[in-house]
Coordinates of C-alpha atoms and ligand atoms in Angstrom, one line a residue:
M1 CA 172.8 74.8 -32.6
S2 CA 173.7 75.4 -36.2
M3 CA 175.1 72.5 -38.2
K4 CA 178.3 74.5 -38.2
A5 CA 178.5 74.6 -34.6
Y6 CA 177.6 71.0 -33.9
I7 CA 180.5 70.0 -36.3
D8 CA 182.9 72.2 -34.3
E9 CA 181.8 70.5 -31.4
A10 CA 182.2 67.3 -32.6
E11 CA 186.0 67.7 -34.1
S12 CA 186.7 69.1 -30.3
V13 CA 185.6 65.9 -28.5
L14 CA 185.5 62.9 -31.2
L15 CA 188.8 61.2 -32.1
H16 CA 189.6 62.7 -35.7
T17 CA 189.7 58.9 -37.3
Y18 CA 187.3 59.9 -40.1
N19 CA 187.5 62.8 -42.6
R20 CA 183.3 63.4 -42.1
Y21 CA 181.3 64.8 -44.9
P22 CA 179.8 68.3 -43.4
V23 CA 176.6 67.0 -42.7
V24 CA 174.6 66.3 -39.3
L25 CA 172.0 63.8 -40.1
D26 CA 168.9 64.0 -37.8
K27 CA 166.4 61.6 -39.5
G28 CA 165.4 59.1 -42.2
D29 CA 162.1 57.9 -43.8
G30 CA 162.4 55.3 -46.3
V31 CA 165.3 56.1 -49.0
Y32 CA 165.9 59.5 -47.5
L33 CA 167.6 61.2 -45.2
Y34 CA 167.4 64.6 -43.3
D35 CA 169.9 66.6 -42.0
I36 CA 169.4 69.1 -38.8
D37 CA 168.5 71.8 -41.0
G38 CA 165.7 69.5 -42.9
K39 CA 167.6 69.1 -45.8
R40 CA 166.5 66.2 -47.6
Y41 CA 169.2 63.8 -49.2
L42 CA 168.4 60.5 -51.4
D43 CA 170.7 57.7 -49.8
F44 CA 172.7 55.9 -52.2
A45 CA 174.9 54.7 -49.3
S46 CA 172.6 53.4 -46.3
G47 CA 175.1 53.7 -43.6
I48 CA 177.8 51.7 -45.5
G49 CA 175.3 48.7 -46.9
V50 CA 173.4 48.5 -43.7
F51 CA 170.2 49.8 -44.0
A52 CA 168.6 47.4 -46.4
L53 CA 165.0 48.0 -45.3
G54 CA 165.4 51.8 -45.5
Y55 CA 165.0 54.2 -42.7
H56 CA 162.0 54.5 -40.0
N57 CA 160.6 50.9 -41.2
Q58 CA 157.2 50.9 -38.8
E59 CA 157.2 47.2 -38.3
Y60 CA 160.8 46.9 -37.6
N61 CA 160.9 49.6 -35.5
D62 CA 158.0 48.4 -33.5
A63 CA 159.4 44.9 -33.2
L64 CA 162.6 46.3 -31.9
K65 CA 160.5 48.6 -29.2
A66 CA 158.7 45.4 -28.1
Q67 CA 161.7 43.5 -27.4
I68 CA 163.1 46.4 -25.2
D69 CA 160.1 46.5 -23.2
K70 CA 160.4 42.6 -23.2
L71 CA 164.1 41.5 -22.2
L72 CA 167.5 43.4 -23.5
H73 CA 170.1 41.6 -22.5
T74 CA 170.7 37.8 -20.8
S75 CA 174.2 37.0 -21.4
N76 CA 175.5 33.8 -23.2
Y77 CA 175.3 31.9 -19.8
Y78 CA 171.5 31.3 -20.8
Y79 CA 169.5 30.9 -23.8
N80 CA 166.9 33.3 -25.2
V81 CA 164.3 32.8 -28.0
P82 CA 165.3 35.6 -30.3
A83 CA 168.6 34.1 -30.7
I84 CA 167.3 30.9 -31.4
E85 CA 165.0 32.0 -34.0
A86 CA 167.7 34.2 -35.5
A87 CA 170.2 31.1 -36.1
K88 CA 167.2 29.0 -37.3
K89 CA 166.5 31.7 -39.9
L90 CA 170.4 31.9 -40.5
K91 CA 170.7 28.3 -40.9
E92 CA 167.8 27.8 -43.1
I93 CA 168.7 30.8 -45.4
S94 CA 172.1 30.0 -45.8
G95 CA 172.7 26.4 -45.7
M96 CA 175.4 26.5 -43.0
D97 CA 175.1 24.4 -39.9
R98 CA 176.1 26.5 -36.8
V99 CA 176.0 30.1 -35.8
F100 CA 177.9 32.6 -33.3
F101 CA 176.4 36.2 -33.0
T102 CA 178.8 38.9 -32.5
N103 CA 178.3 42.6 -32.2
S104 CA 180.2 44.0 -35.6
G105 CA 181.8 42.4 -38.9
A106 CA 185.2 42.8 -37.8
E107 CA 184.4 40.6 -34.7
A108 CA 182.8 38.1 -36.6
V109 CA 186.1 37.7 -38.8
E110 CA 188.0 37.5 -35.7
G111 CA 185.9 34.4 -34.9
A112 CA 186.0 33.0 -38.1
I113 CA 189.9 33.2 -38.1
K114 CA 189.7 31.7 -34.5
A115 CA 187.8 28.5 -35.6
A116 CA 190.2 27.9 -38.8
R117 CA 193.2 28.0 -36.6
K118 CA 191.6 25.7 -34.3
Y119 CA 190.2 23.3 -36.9
A120 CA 194.0 23.0 -38.3
Y121 CA 195.2 22.7 -34.4
L122 CA 192.8 19.7 -33.9
K123 CA 194.0 17.9 -36.9
D124 CA 197.9 18.2 -36.0
G125 CA 198.7 20.0 -33.1
K126 CA 200.7 22.5 -34.5
T127 CA 200.5 26.2 -34.0
D128 CA 202.1 27.8 -37.1
H129 CA 199.1 27.8 -39.5
E130 CA 199.1 30.1 -42.3
I131 CA 195.8 31.9 -44.0
I132 CA 195.8 33.3 -47.3
A133 CA 193.9 36.4 -47.6
M134 CA 193.5 38.9 -50.9
N135 CA 195.2 42.1 -51.9
H136 CA 192.8 44.9 -51.8
S137 CA 190.2 43.0 -49.1
F138 CA 189.1 44.5 -46.4
H139 CA 188.1 42.8 -43.4
G140 CA 187.8 44.9 -40.5
R141 CA 190.0 47.2 -37.9
T142 CA 190.5 44.9 -34.8
M143 CA 194.2 43.6 -34.9
G144 CA 192.9 39.9 -36.5
A145 CA 190.8 40.9 -39.1
L146 CA 193.2 43.7 -40.0
S147 CA 195.8 41.3 -40.4
V148 CA 194.0 39.4 -43.0
T149 CA 193.2 43.0 -44.6
G150 CA 195.1 43.3 -47.9
T151 CA 195.6 47.1 -47.9
P152 CA 199.2 47.6 -46.5
K153 CA 198.4 51.3 -45.1
Y154 CA 195.9 50.4 -42.8
R155 CA 198.2 47.9 -41.1
E156 CA 201.4 49.3 -41.4
A157 CA 201.5 51.6 -38.2
F158 CA 200.1 48.7 -36.2
E159 CA 202.5 45.8 -37.3
P160 CA 203.0 43.1 -35.8
G161 CA 199.8 41.6 -36.9
I162 CA 198.6 37.8 -35.9
G163 CA 201.3 36.9 -38.5
N164 CA 201.3 33.9 -41.0
I165 CA 199.0 35.6 -42.9
R166 CA 199.9 35.4 -47.0
F167 CA 198.1 37.8 -49.3
A168 CA 197.3 36.7 -53.1
D169 CA 195.3 38.1 -55.9
L170 CA 191.6 38.0 -55.9
N171 CA 190.5 36.1 -59.2
D172 CA 194.1 34.8 -59.8
L173 CA 194.0 31.1 -59.1
E174 CA 197.9 30.5 -59.8
S175 CA 198.7 33.4 -56.9
V176 CA 196.7 31.4 -54.5
L177 CA 198.1 27.8 -55.3
C178 CA 201.5 29.2 -55.2
R179 CA 201.1 30.5 -51.7
I180 CA 199.6 27.2 -50.4
T181 CA 202.0 25.2 -48.0
D182 CA 201.4 22.2 -45.6
K183 CA 200.7 25.3 -43.0
T184 CA 197.8 26.5 -44.7
C185 CA 194.6 26.4 -42.6
A186 CA 191.9 28.6 -44.7
V187 CA 191.8 30.9 -47.8
L188 CA 189.8 34.0 -46.7
F189 CA 187.8 36.5 -49.4
E190 CA 185.0 38.6 -49.9
T191 CA 182.5 37.2 -52.4
V192 CA 182.4 40.8 -53.8
Q193 CA 185.1 42.9 -52.5
G194 CA 183.5 46.1 -50.9
E195 CA 186.1 48.8 -49.8
G196 CA 188.9 47.6 -52.3
G197 CA 186.6 49.2 -55.2
I198 CA 183.8 46.5 -56.2
H199 CA 185.4 43.6 -57.5
P200 CA 183.2 40.5 -57.5
V201 CA 185.1 37.1 -57.6
S202 CA 184.8 35.5 -60.9
E203 CA 183.1 31.8 -60.7
E204 CA 186.2 30.3 -62.3
F205 CA 188.4 31.5 -59.2
L206 CA 185.9 30.7 -56.4
R207 CA 185.3 27.1 -58.3
G208 CA 189.4 26.7 -58.6
V209 CA 189.8 27.8 -54.5
K210 CA 186.9 25.4 -53.6
A211 CA 188.5 22.6 -55.2
L212 CA 191.9 23.1 -54.1
C213 CA 190.6 23.5 -50.3
E214 CA 188.9 20.0 -50.5
E215 CA 191.6 18.4 -52.0
R216 CA 194.0 19.7 -49.1
D217 CA 191.7 20.1 -46.2
I218 CA 191.9 23.8 -46.0
L219 CA 189.0 26.0 -45.1
L220 CA 187.2 28.3 -47.6
I221 CA 186.1 31.2 -45.3
L222 CA 183.8 33.8 -47.6
D223 CA 183.4 37.4 -45.9
E224 CA 179.4 38.3 -46.9
I225 CA 179.5 41.1 -44.7
Q226 CA 178.9 43.9 -47.3
C227 CA 178.1 41.6 -50.2
G228 CA 175.7 39.8 -48.6
M229 CA 172.1 39.8 -47.2
G230 CA 170.3 40.1 -50.4
R231 CA 172.7 43.0 -51.8
T232 CA 173.7 40.9 -55.0
G233 CA 170.3 39.5 -55.4
E234 CA 170.8 36.4 -53.5
Y235 CA 170.9 36.4 -49.5
F236 CA 174.7 35.4 -50.0
A237 CA 176.3 36.3 -53.1
W238 CA 178.2 32.9 -52.9
Q239 CA 174.4 31.3 -53.4
R240 CA 174.8 32.5 -57.2
Y241 CA 177.5 30.0 -57.8
G242 CA 176.6 27.0 -55.9
I243 CA 179.6 27.0 -54.0
K244 CA 179.3 26.7 -50.4
P245 CA 182.2 28.1 -47.9
D246 CA 183.3 26.3 -44.9
I247 CA 182.9 29.4 -42.9
M248 CA 180.7 32.4 -43.6
V249 CA 180.8 36.0 -42.0
S250 CA 178.0 38.5 -42.1
A251 CA 177.1 41.8 -40.5
K252 CA 176.0 45.0 -41.8
A253 CA 172.5 44.5 -43.4
L254 CA 172.0 41.4 -40.9
G255 CA 170.8 43.8 -38.2
C256 CA 169.4 46.7 -40.6
G257 CA 170.7 49.6 -38.1
V258 CA 171.3 47.5 -34.8
P259 CA 174.8 46.7 -34.6
V260 CA 175.0 42.5 -35.2
G261 CA 177.4 40.3 -36.8
A262 CA 177.7 36.2 -36.9
F263 CA 179.8 33.7 -38.0
L264 CA 178.4 30.5 -39.7
M265 CA 180.3 27.0 -40.1
N266 CA 179.2 23.9 -41.6
E267 CA 179.3 21.0 -39.6
K268 CA 182.4 19.7 -40.0
V269 CA 184.0 22.9 -38.8
G270 CA 181.3 23.1 -36.2
A271 CA 182.0 19.6 -35.0
H272 CA 186.0 20.3 -34.8
S273 CA 187.1 23.7 -34.0
L274 CA 185.7 25.7 -31.3
A275 CA 184.4 24.3 -28.0
A276 CA 183.1 25.3 -24.8
G277 CA 185.4 27.7 -23.3
D278 CA 187.2 28.8 -26.6
H279 CA 185.5 31.8 -27.6
G280 CA 182.6 34.0 -26.2
T281 CA 181.0 37.6 -26.2
T282 CA 179.0 39.3 -23.3
Y283 CA 176.5 41.1 -25.8
G284 CA 177.0 39.3 -28.8
G285 CA 173.5 37.5 -29.7
N286 CA 171.5 39.5 -27.0
P287 CA 167.6 39.1 -27.6
F288 CA 167.6 42.9 -28.6
A289 CA 169.7 42.3 -31.7
C290 CA 168.6 39.0 -32.5
A291 CA 164.9 40.4 -32.4
A292 CA 166.1 42.8 -35.2
I293 CA 167.8 40.1 -37.2
C294 CA 164.4 38.1 -36.7
K295 CA 162.3 41.1 -38.2
V296 CA 164.9 41.9 -40.9
F297 CA 164.2 38.1 -42.2
E298 CA 160.6 38.6 -42.2
L299 CA 160.5 41.8 -43.7
Y300 CA 162.8 40.6 -46.5
E301 CA 160.4 37.7 -47.3
K302 CA 157.2 39.9 -46.7
N303 CA 158.6 42.6 -48.9
G304 CA 160.1 41.1 -51.8
V305 CA 163.5 42.4 -51.2
L306 CA 165.4 40.0 -53.1
E307 CA 162.6 40.6 -56.2
N308 CA 163.2 44.0 -55.6
V309 CA 167.2 43.8 -56.0
N310 CA 167.1 41.6 -58.8
R311 CA 164.6 44.1 -60.6
V312 CA 166.1 47.3 -59.4
G313 CA 169.6 46.1 -59.7
T314 CA 169.5 45.0 -63.3
Y315 CA 168.0 48.7 -64.3
L316 CA 170.8 50.2 -62.1
E317 CA 173.4 48.4 -64.1
R318 CA 171.6 49.3 -67.4
C319 CA 171.5 53.0 -66.5
L320 CA 175.5 53.0 -65.1
D321 CA 176.5 51.3 -68.3
R322 CA 175.0 54.0 -70.4
L323 CA 176.4 56.5 -68.0
A324 CA 179.9 55.2 -68.1
K325 CA 179.6 54.9 -71.7
T326 CA 178.5 58.5 -72.3
H327 CA 181.1 59.9 -69.8
E328 CA 184.8 59.8 -71.0
E329 CA 185.9 60.5 -67.4
I330 CA 184.1 57.0 -66.5
I331 CA 186.5 54.1 -67.0
E332 CA 184.1 50.9 -66.1
R333 CA 181.0 50.0 -64.1
R334 CA 181.5 46.9 -61.5
G335 CA 179.5 45.0 -59.6
K336 CA 176.2 43.3 -58.9
G337 CA 172.7 43.9 -58.0
L338 CA 172.5 46.5 -55.8
M339 CA 176.3 46.7 -54.9
Q340 CA 177.8 48.9 -57.9
G341 CA 181.1 50.7 -58.4
L342 CA 182.0 53.0 -60.9
E343 CA 185.7 53.7 -61.7
F344 CA 186.8 57.3 -63.0
D345 CA 190.2 58.2 -64.5
R346 CA 190.0 60.6 -61.5
P347 CA 189.5 61.3 -57.9
A348 CA 185.8 60.8 -57.2
A349 CA 185.8 62.9 -54.0
P350 CA 184.8 66.2 -56.0
Y351 CA 181.8 64.2 -57.6
I352 CA 180.8 63.0 -54.2
S353 CA 180.9 66.3 -52.4
A354 CA 179.0 67.8 -55.3
A355 CA 176.2 65.4 -55.1
L356 CA 175.9 66.0 -51.1
E357 CA 175.3 69.7 -52.2
K358 CA 172.7 68.6 -54.5
G359 CA 171.0 66.1 -51.9
L360 CA 172.5 62.9 -52.8
I361 CA 174.7 60.6 -50.6
L362 CA 177.2 58.9 -52.5
I363 CA 180.4 57.0 -51.0
N364 CA 183.7 56.1 -52.5
A365 CA 185.6 52.7 -52.6
G366 CA 189.2 53.7 -53.2
P367 CA 190.1 57.2 -54.7
N368 CA 188.7 56.8 -57.8
I369 CA 185.7 54.6 -57.4
I370 CA 182.1 55.7 -56.3
R371 CA 180.2 53.1 -54.7
L372 CA 176.6 52.7 -55.0
L373 CA 175.0 50.5 -51.9
P374 CA 171.4 52.2 -51.9
P375 CA 168.9 50.8 -49.3
L376 CA 167.4 47.3 -51.1
V377 CA 164.1 48.8 -51.1
I378 CA 165.0 51.4 -53.8
G379 CA 163.0 51.7 -57.2
E380 CA 163.8 53.0 -60.4
A381 CA 162.1 56.2 -59.7
E382 CA 165.3 56.7 -57.6
V383 CA 167.9 55.5 -59.7
D384 CA 166.7 57.9 -62.3
Q385 CA 167.0 60.7 -59.8
M386 CA 170.6 59.5 -58.6
I387 CA 171.6 59.3 -62.1
G388 CA 170.3 62.5 -63.0
I389 CA 172.3 64.4 -60.1
L390 CA 175.3 62.4 -60.8
E391 CA 175.4 63.3 -64.7
E392 CA 175.0 67.0 -63.2
C393 CA 178.0 66.6 -61.3
I394 CA 179.9 65.0 -63.7
K395 CA 179.1 67.8 -66.2
Q396 CA 180.0 70.6 -63.4
E397 CA 183.0 69.5 -62.6
R398 CA 184.1 69.7 -66.5
Q399 CA 183.2 73.2 -66.4
T400 CA 185.0 73.6 -63.2
A401 CA 188.2 71.8 -64.5
K402 CA 188.1 74.0 -67.8
H403 CA 188.2 77.2 -66.0
Ligands
PLP501 C1 182.0 46.7 -42.9 C2 183.2 45.2 -43.4 C3 183.9 44.5 -42.5 C4 184.0 45.0 -40.6 O1 182.6 45.2 -40.4 P1 182.5 46.1 -38.9 O2 181.1 46.0 -38.4 O3 183.1 47.8 -39.5 O4 183.7 45.9 -38.1 C5 184.5 43.4 -43.0 N1 184.4 43.2 -43.8 C6 183.8 43.5 -45.2 C7 183.6 43.1 -46.1 C8 183.1 44.8 -44.7 O5 182.4 45.6 -45.7

């Protein structure tokens, strides 16, 4: 079947919740993807920050195949070794104390919200606690996660949400402070906002919120779903500042292609929040998903993934800064490591479409921002290749605009 025929078929059977790019992807190898016609694409999106190890990593694939042949699923009524190993590893790397595995990022956010509410409930027995989240944040599409997502257009048709959510501005401590009440149980934000346009938290803000939280026994929840798992050069972006959250959520690159998520908490929350019967999942933490997590950590270490992010991320930043300086359409570059955004003074969609034509996969983060989330194993040569194509696209669009 032709690509066009597949796309027509897809549009007749799938619910149209995405305006997809007109490409049917077929296979991947390293930092390249191939469509069903065999056209090759350099991937600077990695399935929205998922495929950190690149595609078709043989050791990763072999580990998954071996676990399939052994045991796929047990339910959480029993223990399984991969889940124990994965939790130990997460605990060691994050310094958090307790782990709950989920199937997705949104579910991890749901769990974090429940843990925070229960923590507050155990303190005062009340059920009217508030959470402070941020404008322009993104935490997922389920009702709880949506309720703390600071983009009104995502929420509007689905109101009412879970309620008692107040939105402040990232990096504006005063805006958090003036929303704190005696009902506030948690402050939640992404350490680097992803969908909202690649906005890293400032150290001052993070420190300020942490201090406020400690002073008033409010929980700090950090969403590391997109910016975590090495993307900014540390396993988790907050580790750069040495400021630990009370609860942290992870997903995306945690499984590198297998759908997993997790929420983690310190012992204070672990001992005084969700207890037996309070929360659960059928699939979450199953041996297959957890075998993936274990292998991901093993391969990160073996392949020096964090070192690569720090080296290539610095190079990428330099190249993007140069591009921004020499192209008036670009307002600024933002980001850290291999999580970068380029803000244009106009819609980014034409550049993204032109790049796709030329075999480069890019995504946006808001209408005017190109978001770069390459596999974490990318090298300098691929950065050069990406910059070359993007520059061509910018020039090409300039010509088109003139005519
Ligand atoms: C993707 C994302 C989510 C939601 O994760 P899903 O696995 O799509 O449910 C939540 N928070 C952030 C920061 C994300 O980038």
